Amino acid sequence: RQCSMISASVAVALLDRGFGDVAALDISAMGPSRTRERVGAAAEQVDWVIDDLLRWVPRRRYAAWHDRGLFHFLTGPADRRRYLELLDAALVPGGAVVVGVFAEDGPRTCAGLRTARYSPDTLARTITRDPTTETIALAREMHATPTGTLQPGDVAARGRCSPGTLQ
């Protein structure tokens, strides 16, 4: 089974569940470095990509994409458009997309940066233009910050729901 461009902690969780061909993109080497220290040898199975996502050029296509905290920081239309172009370029047709963002009643800023907020339905319609996919799941979650503050978020997942595909 193969996976995709995802966060460091999700990368390791997927490896633990038998997925292979896992890549993780981070703007800083610090996140992957911490993950390597925490999980040891398993981290060597991940293709660690250190780059600014909006400047990144995919070298290949992936079966899935997971974003748990970047998309809501893209508040300008040009950045959102670039993100969606990258998503289209990086995913195989029908690939799975999971994106988590701040909910409509979530914080307007985080870490001193403005945020965009989404309803689950708006997020699901926004994250892929691939007509071969459908919404698999919409969820509301309460994210605990390092200081213990709870922030409402929404998660949307889209993909192709047919036998033999990653769902």
Short mmCIF file of C-alpha atoms in Angstrom, two decimals:
data_model
loop_
_atom_site.label_atom_id
_atom_site.label_comp_id
_atom_site.label_asym_id
_atom_site.label_seq_id
_atom_site.Cartn_x
_atom_site.Cartn_y
_atom_site.Cartn_z
CA ARG A 1 0.00 0.00 0.00
CA GLN A 2 1.26 3.46 -0.76
CA CYS A 3 0.55 6.83 0.72
CA SER A 4 1.66 10.36 0.21
CA MET A 5 2.65 13.84 1.24
CA ILE A 6 1.63 14.08 4.88
CA SER A 7 2.79 15.36 8.26
CA ALA A 8 5.63 13.71 10.17
CA SER A 9 3.44 12.19 12.89
CA VAL A 10 0.91 10.90 10.35
CA ALA A 11 3.76 9.46 8.27
CA VAL A 12 4.93 7.31 11.17
CA ALA A 13 1.37 6.26 12.04
CA LEU A 14 0.86 5.10 8.44
CA LEU A 15 4.10 3.12 8.49
CA ASP A 16 2.91 1.45 11.70
CA ARG A 17 -0.26 0.42 9.86
CA GLY A 18 1.57 -1.19 6.96
CA PHE A 19 1.65 1.60 4.42
CA GLY A 20 4.83 2.15 2.45
CA ASP A 21 6.07 4.77 0.00
CA VAL A 22 5.30 7.55 2.48
CA ALA A 23 6.54 11.13 2.05
CA ALA A 24 6.25 14.07 4.45
CA LEU A 25 6.77 17.73 3.56
CA ASP A 26 7.77 20.34 6.13
CA ILE A 27 9.09 23.88 5.71
CA SER A 28 11.59 23.25 8.51
CA ALA A 29 13.94 20.35 9.16
CA MET A 30 13.10 20.68 12.87
CA GLY A 31 9.77 18.76 12.70
CA PRO A 32 11.15 15.74 10.86
CA SER A 33 14.26 15.80 13.07
CA ARG A 34 12.11 15.55 16.20
CA THR A 35 10.11 12.74 14.64
CA ARG A 36 13.29 10.85 13.72
CA GLU A 37 14.50 11.12 17.31
CA ARG A 38 11.16 9.93 18.67
CA VAL A 39 10.62 6.92 16.38
CA GLY A 40 14.15 5.88 15.47
CA ALA A 41 14.71 3.55 12.53
CA ALA A 42 11.10 3.73 11.27
CA ALA A 43 11.77 7.34 10.24
CA GLU A 44 14.25 6.12 7.62
CA GLN A 45 11.33 4.71 5.62
CA VAL A 46 9.89 8.19 5.03
CA ASP A 47 10.87 10.43 2.13
CA TRP A 48 11.41 13.68 4.07
CA VAL A 49 10.90 16.74 1.86
CA ILE A 50 12.05 20.05 3.36
CA ASP A 51 10.55 22.88 1.35
CA ASP A 52 8.06 25.72 1.34
CA LEU A 53 4.89 24.06 0.07
CA LEU A 54 3.93 27.01 -2.13
CA ARG A 55 7.35 26.87 -3.86
CA TRP A 56 7.58 23.07 -3.94
CA VAL A 57 7.50 21.24 -7.27
CA PRO A 58 6.20 17.65 -6.97
CA ARG A 59 8.63 15.12 -8.43
CA ARG A 60 5.86 12.53 -8.74
CA ARG A 61 2.20 11.88 -7.97
CA TYR A 62 0.81 10.53 -4.73
CA ALA A 63 -2.23 8.44 -3.74
CA ALA A 64 -3.16 10.63 -0.78
CA TRP A 65 -2.63 14.08 0.72
CA HIS A 66 -3.09 15.00 4.38
CA ASP A 67 -2.96 18.56 5.70
CA ARG A 68 -3.74 19.18 9.35
CA GLY A 69 -2.77 22.77 9.76
CA LEU A 70 -1.56 24.70 6.72
CA PHE A 71 -4.53 25.46 4.50
CA HIS A 72 -6.24 27.72 7.06
CA PHE A 73 -3.15 29.98 7.08
CA LEU A 74 -3.54 30.65 3.35
CA THR A 75 -5.72 33.74 3.52
CA GLY A 76 -4.96 35.27 0.13
CA PRO A 77 -6.56 34.03 -3.08
CA ALA A 78 -3.20 33.61 -4.86
CA ASP A 79 -1.83 31.35 -2.09
CA ARG A 80 -5.02 29.24 -2.00
CA ARG A 81 -4.97 28.95 -5.79
CA ARG A 82 -1.30 27.83 -5.72
CA TYR A 83 -2.08 25.26 -2.99
CA LEU A 84 -4.92 23.80 -5.09
CA GLU A 85 -2.72 23.74 -8.20
CA LEU A 86 -0.09 21.80 -6.23
CA LEU A 87 -2.73 19.44 -4.91
CA ASP A 88 -3.94 18.74 -8.45
CA ALA A 89 -0.38 18.24 -9.69
CA ALA A 90 0.70 16.04 -6.78
CA LEU A 91 -2.28 13.67 -6.57
CA VAL A 92 -3.09 10.77 -8.85
CA PRO A 93 -6.56 11.10 -10.39
CA GLY A 94 -9.06 10.05 -7.74
CA GLY A 95 -6.47 10.38 -4.96
CA ALA A 96 -7.58 10.87 -1.37
CA VAL A 97 -7.42 14.31 0.25
CA VAL A 98 -7.80 14.99 3.98
CA VAL A 99 -7.60 18.61 5.11
CA GLY A 100 -8.18 20.00 8.60
CA VAL A 101 -8.80 23.71 9.16
CA PHE A 102 -10.28 26.10 11.68
CA ALA A 103 -14.08 26.01 11.74
CA GLU A 104 -16.22 29.05 10.99
CA ASP A 105 -16.38 29.73 14.73
CA GLY A 106 -12.66 29.02 15.18
CA PRO A 107 -9.92 31.55 15.88
CA ARG A 108 -9.36 34.43 13.48
CA THR A 109 -5.63 34.32 14.26
CA CYS A 110 -3.18 31.66 15.36
CA ALA A 111 0.47 32.15 16.33
CA GLY A 112 0.07 35.80 15.34
CA LEU A 113 -1.09 34.95 11.80
CA ARG A 114 -4.51 35.56 10.25
CA THR A 115 -6.52 32.45 9.46
CA ALA A 116 -9.23 31.53 6.99
CA ARG A 117 -12.14 29.60 8.47
CA TYR A 118 -14.39 27.10 6.72
CA SER A 119 -17.60 25.17 7.14
CA PRO A 120 -17.21 21.44 6.46
CA ASP A 121 -19.17 21.66 3.20
CA THR A 122 -17.24 24.67 1.91
CA LEU A 123 -13.96 22.96 2.76
CA ALA A 124 -14.99 19.76 0.96
CA ARG A 125 -15.96 21.71 -2.17
CA THR A 126 -12.74 23.75 -2.03
CA ILE A 127 -10.08 21.07 -1.56
CA THR A 128 -10.40 19.26 -4.85
CA ARG A 129 -11.63 19.91 -8.34
CA ASP A 130 -11.24 16.26 -9.33
CA PRO A 131 -14.66 15.13 -10.62
CA THR A 132 -13.80 11.47 -9.98
CA THR A 133 -13.85 12.02 -6.20
CA GLU A 134 -16.64 12.46 -3.71
CA THR A 135 -16.84 13.57 -0.12
CA ILE A 136 -15.96 10.60 2.10
CA ALA A 137 -16.23 12.27 5.49
CA LEU A 138 -16.84 15.59 7.21
CA ALA A 139 -16.01 15.96 10.88
CA ARG A 140 -15.88 18.58 13.57
CA GLU A 141 -13.05 18.41 16.07
CA MET A 142 -11.83 20.36 19.04
CA HIS A 143 -8.08 20.88 18.77
CA ALA A 144 -6.14 21.38 22.01
CA THR A 145 -3.31 23.89 21.72
CA PRO A 146 -0.05 23.43 23.66
CA THR A 147 -1.47 25.82 26.29
CA GLY A 148 -4.65 23.73 26.62
CA THR A 149 -6.99 26.10 24.78
CA LEU A 150 -9.61 24.31 22.69
CA GLN A 151 -10.07 25.53 19.13
CA PRO A 152 -12.94 24.32 16.90
CA GLY A 153 -11.92 22.82 13.60
CA ASP A 154 -13.43 21.03 10.64
CA VAL A 155 -11.97 18.15 8.65
CA ALA A 156 -13.01 17.12 5.15
CA ALA A 157 -11.96 14.02 3.26
CA ARG A 158 -12.52 13.40 -0.43
CA GLY A 159 -11.49 10.54 -2.64
CA ARG A 160 -12.63 7.84 -4.97
CA CYS A 161 -14.77 5.29 -3.19
CA SER A 162 -14.31 2.15 -5.22
CA PRO A 163 -12.77 -1.28 -4.50
CA GLY A 164 -8.99 -1.31 -4.46
CA THR A 165 -8.42 2.41 -3.93
CA LEU A 166 -7.11 4.23 -0.90
CA GLN A 167 -10.11 5.58 1.01
#
